[in-house]
Amino acid sequence: MTAAAFRSVMRRFPTGVTIVTTLLDGKPKGFTANAFCSVSVEPPMVLVCVNRQARTHPLISTAAKFCVNILQYEQRELAERFATKGPADPFDTVDYSVAHTGAPVLAGVLAYLDCELAEEHSAGTHTVFIGSVLACGSAEGAPLGYFDAAYRDFGCRIQ
Ligand SMILES: Cc1cc2nc3c(=O)[nH]c(=O)nc-3n(C[C@H](O)[C@H](O)[C@H](O)COP(=O)(O)O)c2cc1C
């Protein structure tokens, strides 16, 4: 078993693309993530897996809240910006509103899930953050997809 073999398998699993946001001391922060899934419906819970090297990691842990923003196909550029560890703050140039917990909901997303942190589990290089969903919303549109290390159009755009 090698890391390369593992990566090549995981590259064959298509996903959507999200930006996971949080708010600490009045400052928004977020990063691009696709290790996201539903955990439970009643009560509603979701999980995100976050690398402990991510700058957002300690902020989610401390703020104890996060919002999963599911991106529309047209928001690829946002995904790229929030996946870049540069000095620029993507929140300087993005419109957002504030969810129930105070975490940012990015303008124009396909859907969002606003969560209170319920559980934290360390696994390998990552932490699994499990959130209780306190508020959510969705819109019509087509998702941004990710497959084989590339952004994709999954062909479910509304004609
Ligand atoms: C499509 C895509 C999906 C990603 N998914 C995750 C993920 O699920 N968890 C994670 O920790 N990093 C993920 N990353 C990497 C982070 O977005 C990247 O490391 C980011 O720079 C972290 O930002 P931060 O250090 O400012 O928090 C993903 C990157 C891309 C392009």
mmCIF file with all atom_site columns, C-alpha atoms in Angstrom, residues 16-19 31-33 68-83 90 93-97 105-112 139-146 151-153 157:
data_model
loop_
_atom_site.group_PDB
_atom_site.id
_atom_site.type_symbol
_atom_site.label_atom_id
_atom_site.label_alt_id
_atom_site.label_comp_id
_atom_site.label_asym_id
_atom_site.label_entity_id
_atom_site.label_seq_id
_atom_site.pdbx_PDB_ins_code
_atom_site.Cartn_x
_atom_site.Cartn_y
_atom_site.Cartn_z
_atom_site.occupancy
_atom_site.B_iso_or_equiv
_atom_site.pdbx_formal_charge
_atom_site.auth_seq_id
_atom_site.auth_comp_id
_atom_site.auth_asym_id
_atom_site.auth_atom_id
_atom_site.pdbx_PDB_model_num
ATOM 1  C CA . GLY A 1 16  ? -18.596 18.649 -5.404  1.00 0.00 ? 16  GLY A CA 1
ATOM 2  C CA . VAL A 1 17  ? -16.496 21.563 -4.203  1.00 0.00 ? 17  VAL A CA 1
ATOM 3  C CA . THR A 1 18  ? -17.149 23.600 -1.063  1.00 0.00 ? 18  THR A CA 1
ATOM 4  C CA . ILE A 1 19  ? -15.649 26.539 0.747   1.00 0.00 ? 19  ILE A CA 1
ATOM 5  C CA . PHE A 1 31  ? -10.716 27.423 2.554   1.00 0.00 ? 31  PHE A CA 1
ATOM 6  C CA . THR A 1 32  ? -11.653 25.114 -0.323  1.00 0.00 ? 32  THR A CA 1
ATOM 7  C CA . ALA A 1 33  ? -12.648 21.587 0.701   1.00 0.00 ? 33  ALA A CA 1
ATOM 8  C CA . VAL A 1 68  ? -20.110 24.658 4.346   1.00 0.00 ? 68  VAL A CA 1
ATOM 9  C CA . ASN A 1 69  ? -20.693 26.653 1.138   1.00 0.00 ? 69  ASN A CA 1
ATOM 10 C CA . ILE A 1 70  ? -21.446 24.372 -1.840  1.00 0.00 ? 70  ILE A CA 1
ATOM 11 C CA . LEU A 1 71  ? -20.200 26.059 -5.003  1.00 0.00 ? 71  LEU A CA 1
ATOM 12 C CA . GLN A 1 72  ? -21.974 26.631 -8.281  1.00 0.00 ? 72  GLN A CA 1
ATOM 13 C CA . TYR A 1 73  ? -20.214 25.696 -11.524 1.00 0.00 ? 73  TYR A CA 1
ATOM 14 C CA . GLU A 1 74  ? -19.579 29.396 -12.217 1.00 0.00 ? 74  GLU A CA 1
ATOM 15 C CA . GLN A 1 75  ? -17.651 29.776 -8.919  1.00 0.00 ? 75  GLN A CA 1
ATOM 16 C CA . ARG A 1 76  ? -14.525 27.890 -9.946  1.00 0.00 ? 76  ARG A CA 1
ATOM 17 C CA . GLU A 1 77  ? -12.415 31.030 -9.584  1.00 0.00 ? 77  GLU A CA 1
ATOM 18 C CA . LEU A 1 78  ? -13.534 31.303 -5.933  1.00 0.00 ? 78  LEU A CA 1
ATOM 19 C CA . ALA A 1 79  ? -12.498 27.683 -5.332  1.00 0.00 ? 79  ALA A CA 1
ATOM 20 C CA . GLU A 1 80  ? -9.049  28.448 -6.726  1.00 0.00 ? 80  GLU A CA 1
ATOM 21 C CA . ARG A 1 81  ? -8.674  31.586 -4.635  1.00 0.00 ? 81  ARG A CA 1
ATOM 22 C CA . PHE A 1 82  ? -9.688  29.891 -1.373  1.00 0.00 ? 82  PHE A CA 1
ATOM 23 C CA . ALA A 1 83  ? -7.262  27.024 -2.068  1.00 0.00 ? 83  ALA A CA 1
ATOM 24 C CA . PRO A 1 90  ? -10.068 36.400 -0.479  1.00 0.00 ? 90  PRO A CA 1
ATOM 25 C CA . THR A 1 93  ? -13.045 40.847 -2.708  1.00 0.00 ? 93  THR A CA 1
ATOM 26 C CA . VAL A 1 94  ? -15.959 38.492 -2.123  1.00 0.00 ? 94  VAL A CA 1
ATOM 27 C CA . ASP A 1 95  ? -19.538 39.346 -1.150  1.00 0.00 ? 95  ASP A CA 1
ATOM 28 C CA . TYR A 1 96  ? -21.021 37.413 1.730   1.00 0.00 ? 96  TYR A CA 1
ATOM 29 C CA . SER A 1 97  ? -23.774 37.504 4.283   1.00 0.00 ? 97  SER A CA 1
ATOM 30 C CA . VAL A 1 105 ? -22.330 32.513 3.558   1.00 0.00 ? 105 VAL A CA 1
ATOM 31 C CA . LEU A 1 106 ? -20.688 33.398 0.234   1.00 0.00 ? 106 LEU A CA 1
ATOM 32 C CA . ALA A 1 107 ? -22.874 35.192 -2.291  1.00 0.00 ? 107 ALA A CA 1
ATOM 33 C CA . GLY A 1 108 ? -24.278 33.056 -5.098  1.00 0.00 ? 108 GLY A CA 1
ATOM 34 C CA . VAL A 1 109 ? -23.558 29.602 -3.648  1.00 0.00 ? 109 VAL A CA 1
ATOM 35 C CA . LEU A 1 110 ? -25.656 26.604 -4.661  1.00 0.00 ? 110 LEU A CA 1
ATOM 36 C CA . ALA A 1 111 ? -26.355 25.731 -1.014  1.00 0.00 ? 111 ALA A CA 1
ATOM 37 C CA . TYR A 1 112 ? -24.977 26.197 2.478   1.00 0.00 ? 112 TYR A CA 1
ATOM 38 C CA . ALA A 1 139 ? -30.769 27.692 -4.737  1.00 0.00 ? 139 ALA A CA 1
ATOM 39 C CA . GLU A 1 140 ? -31.325 26.393 -8.252  1.00 0.00 ? 140 GLU A CA 1
ATOM 40 C CA . GLY A 1 141 ? -28.192 25.887 -10.293 1.00 0.00 ? 141 GLY A CA 1
ATOM 41 C CA . ALA A 1 142 ? -25.437 23.507 -11.306 1.00 0.00 ? 142 ALA A CA 1
ATOM 42 C CA . PRO A 1 143 ? -22.586 22.336 -9.079  1.00 0.00 ? 143 PRO A CA 1
ATOM 43 C CA . LEU A 1 144 ? -18.871 22.795 -9.538  1.00 0.00 ? 144 LEU A CA 1
ATOM 44 C CA . GLY A 1 145 ? -17.430 19.281 -9.764  1.00 0.00 ? 145 GLY A CA 1
ATOM 45 C CA . TYR A 1 146 ? -13.983 17.848 -9.038  1.00 0.00 ? 146 TYR A CA 1
ATOM 46 C CA . TYR A 1 151 ? -12.504 20.992 -11.826 1.00 0.00 ? 151 TYR A CA 1
ATOM 47 C CA . ARG A 1 152 ? -15.379 19.592 -13.871 1.00 0.00 ? 152 ARG A CA 1
ATOM 48 C CA . ASP A 1 153 ? -18.790 20.332 -15.249 1.00 0.00 ? 153 ASP A CA 1
ATOM 49 C CA . ARG A 1 157 ? -26.536 22.246 -15.726 1.00 0.00 ? 157 ARG A CA 1
#
